[in-house]
Structures are given as C-alpha cells and as structure tokens.
Amino acid sequence: MRIATYIWIISNRKPAARQGKVQLIDASGMWQKMRKSLGSKRKEMSDAHIDHITRLFGDFVEAKGEDGQPISRIFDNEEFGYYSITVERPLRDEAGKIILGQKGKLKGKPQPDSRLRDTENVPYLQDVAEYFKREVLPHAPDAWIDPDKTKVGYEIPFNRHFYVFKPPRPLEVIDAELKQTTDRILDMIKGLSA
C-alpha cells in the first residue's frame, strides 16, 4: 500500500507573480531505493531530487518530466473552489400531492422533504443556475436550491491534475494468468489428497 505525502508551502507574503495562484508539483516519481529499509520505508529522495523540486518551485513554471507527463502545474486559486448547494425536493402526502407550508417563510411554498435532500458541488467558475438546470432538473424537475444553505469550499484534487490513464492488460493475458494460477492451485490440491 502506498501512502502519498504532500508538502504544503503556504505564505501570505507571495511575490506578485504568485498571488492568486497555486503551484502543484508531482514528485511521486522522484525517489531511489534506500540502502537499508527503515521499518516499512524503502524509498527516499536523493539530494538531486530535492534540488530538482526546489528548482521547479523557484522557477514557478509548468514543466514535464522525462516521460512527457506534467510534474509542475500552475492554477488560479478559483479553479479549486466550489459552491456546495443544497438541493431540496417537495414533501408529498400519501396521495402524492405536494404539502405547502402553513406559516413563516415557507407559507404557501412547498415544504422540503429532508429524506430527498441532496447536495451538489458546483465548480466555483461555473454559473450555479446553469449547472442546476443542466445537471439536476432533468433528473428531478420539482427540485430547487435552498440559497440559505449554500457554502463555498476549496479542495485540491491532486490526482485529477496528474492522473495518467494506463489501459488494462489485454484480456488474453489476464485469462492466461488466471489459468496458470488455477492450474497451480489444482496441483497443490492433488498433492494434499495424495
């Protein structure tokens, strides 16, 4: 099992070129085997790897590794932001009729059914109303957004920005490996019953 380690460099004294920006550096491929394991740790960064990462950070440019995959990317802060909207659906009686509120701000309006309540994360740079119309209303035409529950959040989905698709092995190869493993298991069973 591999556990990713992230290093955050946070400053409120950024140079003008870095203000409003986030730089992500994928150094997951920068390691060497340790001469001697330290518990379950078997990899380490060399001084050359650390120098390379420091140079990437200092240069503040997008860059690719030797394999052509991006290892340094720069984004605007807003690209990581999202609106968390609460999607409400109406409460209905046994006959399927919408129940309207009797008092307060819900008077005369459909009451929300808390069992049907859902949330959606809308990218910060997208229009919430357009997103709602495109992604929610086709599936729930009676839904609405409760604006009092809308929140703004941020997340840095590192894998989304550095993910490289690796196609699965051909089915023939997988079948051959399964057959080989099955044959080995059957031979072991035969040895037990002999």
PDB file of C-alpha atoms in Angstrom:
ATOM      1  CA  MET A   1       0.000   0.000   0.000  1.00  0.00           C
ATOM      2  CA  ARG A   2       1.312   3.408  -0.961  1.00  0.00           C
ATOM      3  CA  ILE A   3       0.518   6.451   1.149  1.00  0.00           C
ATOM      4  CA  ALA A   4       1.022   9.777  -0.598  1.00  0.00           C
ATOM      5  CA  THR A   5       2.849  12.568   1.201  1.00  0.00           C
ATOM      6  CA  TYR A   6       2.049  16.184   0.428  1.00  0.00           C
ATOM      7  CA  ILE A   7       4.208  19.160   1.293  1.00  0.00           C
ATOM      8  CA  TRP A   8       2.391  22.477   1.561  1.00  0.00           C
ATOM      9  CA  ILE A   9       4.263  25.764   1.260  1.00  0.00           C
ATOM     10  CA  ILE A  10       1.903  28.474   2.405  1.00  0.00           C
ATOM     11  CA  SER A  11       2.777  32.146   2.653  1.00  0.00           C
ATOM     12  CA  ASN A  12       0.929  35.427   2.956  1.00  0.00           C
ATOM     13  CA  ARG A  13       3.986  37.181   1.517  1.00  0.00           C
ATOM     14  CA  LYS A  14       3.921  35.815  -2.021  1.00  0.00           C
ATOM     15  CA  PRO A  15       5.663  37.706  -4.811  1.00  0.00           C
ATOM     16  CA  ALA A  16       3.219  39.420  -7.179  1.00  0.00           C
ATOM     17  CA  ALA A  17       3.583  36.676  -9.837  1.00  0.00           C
ATOM     18  CA  ARG A  18       2.408  34.007  -7.362  1.00  0.00           C
ATOM     19  CA  GLN A  19      -0.520  35.912  -5.856  1.00  0.00           C
ATOM     20  CA  GLY A  20      -3.855  34.238  -6.591  1.00  0.00           C
ATOM     21  CA  LYS A  21      -2.018  31.160  -7.908  1.00  0.00           C
ATOM     22  CA  VAL A  22      -1.358  27.607  -6.701  1.00  0.00           C
ATOM     23  CA  GLN A  23       1.573  25.549  -7.961  1.00  0.00           C
ATOM     24  CA  LEU A  24       1.319  21.760  -7.759  1.00  0.00           C
ATOM     25  CA  ILE A  25       4.438  19.657  -8.171  1.00  0.00           C
ATOM     26  CA  ASP A  26       4.127  15.894  -8.609  1.00  0.00           C
ATOM     27  CA  ALA A  27       7.336  14.420  -7.196  1.00  0.00           C
ATOM     28  CA  SER A  28       5.889  10.914  -6.780  1.00  0.00           C
ATOM     29  CA  GLY A  29       8.351   9.529  -9.319  1.00  0.00           C
ATOM     30  CA  MET A  30      11.389  11.144  -7.686  1.00  0.00           C
ATOM     31  CA  TRP A  31      12.878   8.550  -5.375  1.00  0.00           C
ATOM     32  CA  GLN A  32      15.624   5.997  -5.004  1.00  0.00           C
ATOM     33  CA  LYS A  33      15.741   2.740  -3.076  1.00  0.00           C
ATOM     34  CA  MET A  34      17.181   3.017   0.405  1.00  0.00           C
ATOM     35  CA  ARG A  35      20.327   1.024   1.111  1.00  0.00           C
ATOM     36  CA  LYS A  36      18.675  -0.306   4.248  1.00  0.00           C
ATOM     37  CA  SER A  37      14.941  -0.289   4.943  1.00  0.00           C
ATOM     38  CA  LEU A  38      13.725   1.838   7.808  1.00  0.00           C
ATOM     39  CA  GLY A  39      10.749  -0.170   9.072  1.00  0.00           C
ATOM     40  CA  SER A  40       8.364  -0.312   6.128  1.00  0.00           C
ATOM     41  CA  LYS A  41      10.061   2.626   4.389  1.00  0.00           C
ATOM     42  CA  ARG A  42      12.109   1.531   1.399  1.00  0.00           C
ATOM     43  CA  LYS A  43      12.350   4.689  -0.711  1.00  0.00           C
ATOM     44  CA  GLU A  44      13.954   8.063  -0.198  1.00  0.00           C
ATOM     45  CA  MET A  45      14.621  11.262  -2.109  1.00  0.00           C
ATOM     46  CA  SER A  46      18.180  11.983  -3.077  1.00  0.00           C
ATOM     47  CA  ASP A  47      19.770  15.411  -2.853  1.00  0.00           C
ATOM     48  CA  ALA A  48      19.392  15.656  -6.656  1.00  0.00           C
ATOM     49  CA  HIS A  49      15.636  15.021  -6.373  1.00  0.00           C
ATOM     50  CA  ILE A  50      15.287  17.682  -3.682  1.00  0.00           C
ATOM     51  CA  ASP A  51      17.300  20.144  -5.802  1.00  0.00           C
ATOM     52  CA  HIS A  52      15.055  19.421  -8.808  1.00  0.00           C
ATOM     53  CA  ILE A  53      11.864  20.018  -6.796  1.00  0.00           C
ATOM     54  CA  THR A  54      13.311  23.201  -5.294  1.00  0.00           C
ATOM     55  CA  ARG A  55      14.238  24.448  -8.792  1.00  0.00           C
ATOM     56  CA  LEU A  56      10.720  23.691 -10.082  1.00  0.00           C
ATOM     57  CA  PHE A  57       9.235  25.618  -7.176  1.00  0.00           C
ATOM     58  CA  GLY A  58      11.638  28.535  -7.568  1.00  0.00           C
ATOM     59  CA  ASP A  59      11.184  28.799 -11.338  1.00  0.00           C
ATOM     60  CA  PHE A  60       7.368  28.836 -10.944  1.00  0.00           C
ATOM     61  CA  VAL A  61       6.745  27.371 -14.392  1.00  0.00           C
ATOM     62  CA  GLU A  62       4.782  24.451 -15.744  1.00  0.00           C
ATOM     63  CA  ALA A  63       7.067  21.532 -16.576  1.00  0.00           C
ATOM     64  CA  LYS A  64       7.006  17.949 -17.806  1.00  0.00           C
ATOM     65  CA  GLY A  65       9.092  15.002 -16.703  1.00  0.00           C
ATOM     66  CA  GLU A  66      11.285  12.790 -18.856  1.00  0.00           C
ATOM     67  CA  ASP A  67       8.226  10.677 -19.726  1.00  0.00           C
ATOM     68  CA  GLY A  68       6.375  13.742 -21.064  1.00  0.00           C
ATOM     69  CA  GLN A  69       3.884  13.792 -18.191  1.00  0.00           C
ATOM     70  CA  PRO A  70       3.322  17.060 -16.286  1.00  0.00           C
ATOM     71  CA  ILE A  71       5.189  17.379 -12.997  1.00  0.00           C
ATOM     72  CA  SER A  72       4.630  21.095 -12.297  1.00  0.00           C
ATOM     73  CA  ARG A  73       1.322  22.807 -12.958  1.00  0.00           C
ATOM     74  CA  ILE A  74       0.070  26.283 -12.077  1.00  0.00           C
ATOM     75  CA  PHE A  75      -3.576  27.142 -11.420  1.00  0.00           C
ATOM     76  CA  ASP A  76      -5.654  30.129 -10.392  1.00  0.00           C
ATOM     77  CA  ASN A  77      -6.976  29.795  -6.822  1.00  0.00           C
ATOM     78  CA  GLU A  78     -10.568  29.814  -8.096  1.00  0.00           C
ATOM     79  CA  GLU A  79     -10.021  26.586 -10.038  1.00  0.00           C
ATOM     80  CA  PHE A  80     -10.106  24.693  -6.723  1.00  0.00           C
ATOM     81  CA  GLY A  81     -13.200  26.423  -5.377  1.00  0.00           C
ATOM     82  CA  TYR A  82     -16.765  25.149  -5.432  1.00  0.00           C
ATOM     83  CA  TYR A  83     -20.216  26.059  -4.215  1.00  0.00           C
ATOM     84  CA  SER A  84     -21.821  23.370  -2.095  1.00  0.00           C
ATOM     85  CA  ILE A  85     -25.524  23.776  -2.860  1.00  0.00           C
ATOM     86  CA  THR A  86     -28.413  22.082  -1.076  1.00  0.00           C
ATOM     87  CA  VAL A  87     -30.982  20.616  -3.446  1.00  0.00           C
ATOM     88  CA  GLU A  88     -34.461  20.293  -1.979  1.00  0.00           C
ATOM     89  CA  ARG A  89     -37.424  18.275  -3.224  1.00  0.00           C
ATOM     90  CA  PRO A  90     -41.042  18.727  -2.089  1.00  0.00           C
ATOM     91  CA  LEU A  91     -42.680  16.792   0.716  1.00  0.00           C
ATOM     92  CA  ARG A  92     -45.729  14.893  -0.542  1.00  0.00           C
ATOM     93  CA  ASP A  93     -48.711  13.311   1.193  1.00  0.00           C
ATOM     94  CA  GLU A  94     -49.853   9.704   0.680  1.00  0.00           C
ATOM     95  CA  ALA A  95     -51.751  10.736  -2.453  1.00  0.00           C
ATOM     96  CA  GLY A  96     -48.589  12.282  -3.954  1.00  0.00           C
ATOM     97  CA  LYS A  97     -49.820  15.868  -3.534  1.00  0.00           C
ATOM     98  CA  ILE A  98     -47.205  18.481  -2.591  1.00  0.00           C
ATOM     99  CA  ILE A  99     -47.572  19.741   1.000  1.00  0.00           C
ATOM    100  CA  LEU A 100     -47.364  23.520   1.288  1.00  0.00           C
ATOM    101  CA  GLY A 101     -46.021  25.394   4.321  1.00  0.00           C
ATOM    102  CA  GLN A 102     -48.594  26.985   6.620  1.00  0.00           C
ATOM    103  CA  LYS A 103     -46.526  29.698   8.302  1.00  0.00           C
ATOM    104  CA  GLY A 104     -43.300  31.653   8.259  1.00  0.00           C
ATOM    105  CA  LYS A 105     -41.150  31.997   5.169  1.00  0.00           C
ATOM    106  CA  LEU A 106     -42.477  28.649   3.830  1.00  0.00           C
ATOM    107  CA  LYS A 107     -46.108  29.805   3.859  1.00  0.00           C
ATOM    108  CA  GLY A 108     -47.668  28.857   0.544  1.00  0.00           C
ATOM    109  CA  LYS A 109     -44.425  27.286  -0.699  1.00  0.00           C
ATOM    110  CA  PRO A 110     -43.628  23.564  -0.987  1.00  0.00           C
ATOM    111  CA  GLN A 111     -42.170  22.091   2.213  1.00  0.00           C
ATOM    112  CA  PRO A 112     -38.825  20.343   1.680  1.00  0.00           C
ATOM    113  CA  ASP A 113     -38.644  16.578   2.203  1.00  0.00           C
ATOM    114  CA  SER A 114     -35.494  16.007   4.276  1.00  0.00           C
ATOM    115  CA  ARG A 115     -35.300  12.388   3.053  1.00  0.00           C
ATOM    116  CA  LEU A 116     -34.855  13.617  -0.537  1.00  0.00           C
ATOM    117  CA  ARG A 117     -32.379  16.398   0.339  1.00  0.00           C
ATOM    118  CA  ASP A 118     -29.103  16.248  -1.559  1.00  0.00           C
ATOM    119  CA  THR A 119     -26.006  18.372  -2.056  1.00  0.00           C
ATOM    120  CA  GLU A 120     -24.067  19.166  -5.195  1.00  0.00           C
ATOM    121  CA  ASN A 121     -20.605  20.674  -5.505  1.00  0.00           C
ATOM    122  CA  VAL A 122     -20.635  23.192  -8.334  1.00  0.00           C
ATOM    123  CA  PRO A 123     -17.224  24.376  -9.607  1.00  0.00           C
ATOM    124  CA  TYR A 124     -16.637  27.964  -8.497  1.00  0.00           C
ATOM    125  CA  LEU A 125     -16.062  29.152 -12.058  1.00  0.00           C
ATOM    126  CA  GLN A 126     -19.421  27.780 -13.276  1.00  0.00           C
ATOM    127  CA  ASP A 127     -22.766  29.538 -13.030  1.00  0.00           C
ATOM    128  CA  VAL A 128     -24.806  27.779 -10.314  1.00  0.00           C
ATOM    129  CA  ALA A 129     -28.154  28.312 -12.068  1.00  0.00           C
ATOM    130  CA  GLU A 130     -26.863  26.878 -15.364  1.00  0.00           C
ATOM    131  CA  TYR A 131     -25.305  23.896 -13.571  1.00  0.00           C
ATOM    132  CA  PHE A 132     -28.579  23.253 -11.716  1.00  0.00           C
ATOM    133  CA  LYS A 133     -30.598  23.455 -14.921  1.00  0.00           C
ATOM    134  CA  ARG A 134     -28.216  21.127 -16.780  1.00  0.00           C
ATOM    135  CA  GLU A 135     -27.309  18.578 -14.070  1.00  0.00           C
ATOM    136  CA  VAL A 136     -30.234  18.445 -11.615  1.00  0.00           C
ATOM    137  CA  LEU A 137     -33.521  19.475 -13.227  1.00  0.00           C
ATOM    138  CA  PRO A 138     -33.500  16.765 -15.943  1.00  0.00           C
ATOM    139  CA  HIS A 139     -33.496  14.153 -13.136  1.00  0.00           C
ATOM    140  CA  ALA A 140     -35.622  15.999 -10.567  1.00  0.00           C
ATOM    141  CA  PRO A 141     -37.828  18.602 -12.270  1.00  0.00           C
ATOM    142  CA  ASP A 142     -39.519  19.530  -8.959  1.00  0.00           C
ATOM    143  CA  ALA A 143     -36.199  20.372  -7.213  1.00  0.00           C
ATOM    144  CA  TRP A 144     -34.982  23.764  -6.052  1.00  0.00           C
ATOM    145  CA  ILE A 145     -31.902  25.224  -4.380  1.00  0.00           C
ATOM    146  CA  ASP A 146     -32.060  26.476  -0.784  1.00  0.00           C
ATOM    147  CA  PRO A 147     -29.787  29.546  -1.084  1.00  0.00           C
ATOM    148  CA  ASP A 148     -29.503  29.917   2.715  1.00  0.00           C
ATOM    149  CA  LYS A 149     -27.534  26.639   2.862  1.00  0.00           C
ATOM    150  CA  THR A 150     -25.061  27.395   0.039  1.00  0.00           C
ATOM    151  CA  LYS A 151     -21.434  27.334   1.166  1.00  0.00           C
ATOM    152  CA  VAL A 152     -18.121  27.950  -0.589  1.00  0.00           C
ATOM    153  CA  GLY A 153     -15.361  25.370  -0.220  1.00  0.00           C
ATOM    154  CA  TYR A 154     -11.988  24.544  -1.685  1.00  0.00           C
ATOM    155  CA  GLU A 155     -10.303  21.227  -2.416  1.00  0.00           C
ATOM    156  CA  ILE A 156      -7.102  20.338  -4.213  1.00  0.00           C
ATOM    157  CA  PRO A 157      -7.745  17.050  -6.047  1.00  0.00           C
ATOM    158  CA  PHE A 158      -4.101  16.269  -6.774  1.00  0.00           C
ATOM    159  CA  ASN A 159      -4.841  13.040  -8.676  1.00  0.00           C
ATOM    160  CA  ARG A 160      -7.259  14.777 -11.038  1.00  0.00           C
ATOM    161  CA  HIS A 161      -4.495  17.086 -12.251  1.00  0.00           C
ATOM    162  CA  PHE A 162      -1.754  14.477 -12.587  1.00  0.00           C
ATOM    163  CA  TYR A 163      -3.674  11.272 -13.348  1.00  0.00           C
ATOM    164  CA  VAL A 164      -2.344   9.305 -16.310  1.00  0.00           C
ATOM    165  CA  PHE A 165      -4.645   6.627 -17.714  1.00  0.00           C
ATOM    166  CA  LYS A 166      -2.991   3.244 -18.060  1.00  0.00           C
ATOM    167  CA  PRO A 167      -5.086   0.863 -20.131  1.00  0.00           C
ATOM    168  CA  PRO A 168      -5.782  -2.524 -18.559  1.00  0.00           C
ATOM    169  CA  ARG A 169      -3.797  -5.535 -19.689  1.00  0.00           C
ATOM    170  CA  PRO A 170      -5.292  -7.453 -22.625  1.00  0.00           C
ATOM    171  CA  LEU A 171      -7.972  -9.961 -21.595  1.00  0.00           C
ATOM    172  CA  GLU A 172      -5.957 -12.817 -23.111  1.00  0.00           C
ATOM    173  CA  VAL A 173      -3.031 -12.077 -20.772  1.00  0.00           C
ATOM    174  CA  ILE A 174      -5.316 -11.941 -17.718  1.00  0.00           C
ATOM    175  CA  ASP A 175      -7.014 -15.214 -18.760  1.00  0.00           C
ATOM    176  CA  ALA A 176      -3.638 -16.912 -19.203  1.00  0.00           C
ATOM    177  CA  GLU A 177      -2.502 -15.763 -15.738  1.00  0.00           C
ATOM    178  CA  LEU A 178      -5.770 -16.980 -14.182  1.00  0.00           C
ATOM    179  CA  LYS A 179      -5.407 -20.353 -15.882  1.00  0.00           C
ATOM    180  CA  GLN A 180      -1.817 -20.641 -14.695  1.00  0.00           C
ATOM    181  CA  THR A 181      -2.837 -19.790 -11.106  1.00  0.00           C
ATOM    182  CA  THR A 182      -5.814 -22.182 -11.225  1.00  0.00           C
ATOM    183  CA  ASP A 183      -3.608 -24.995 -12.533  1.00  0.00           C
ATOM    184  CA  ARG A 184      -1.079 -24.360  -9.752  1.00  0.00           C
ATOM    185  CA  ILE A 185      -3.857 -24.462  -7.111  1.00  0.00           C
ATOM    186  CA  LEU A 186      -5.246 -27.685  -8.565  1.00  0.00           C
ATOM    187  CA  ASP A 187      -1.767 -29.253  -8.457  1.00  0.00           C
ATOM    188  CA  MET A 188      -1.442 -28.228  -4.802  1.00  0.00           C
ATOM    189  CA  ILE A 189      -4.842 -29.779  -4.005  1.00  0.00           C
ATOM    190  CA  LYS A 190      -3.824 -33.001  -5.762  1.00  0.00           C
ATOM    191  CA  GLY A 191      -0.649 -33.068  -3.637  1.00  0.00           C
ATOM    192  CA  LEU A 192      -2.733 -32.776  -0.461  1.00  0.00           C
ATOM    193  CA  SER A 193      -5.067 -35.635  -1.413  1.00  0.00           C
ATOM    194  CA  ALA A 194      -2.251 -37.973  -2.467  1.00  0.00           C
TER     195      ALA A 194
END
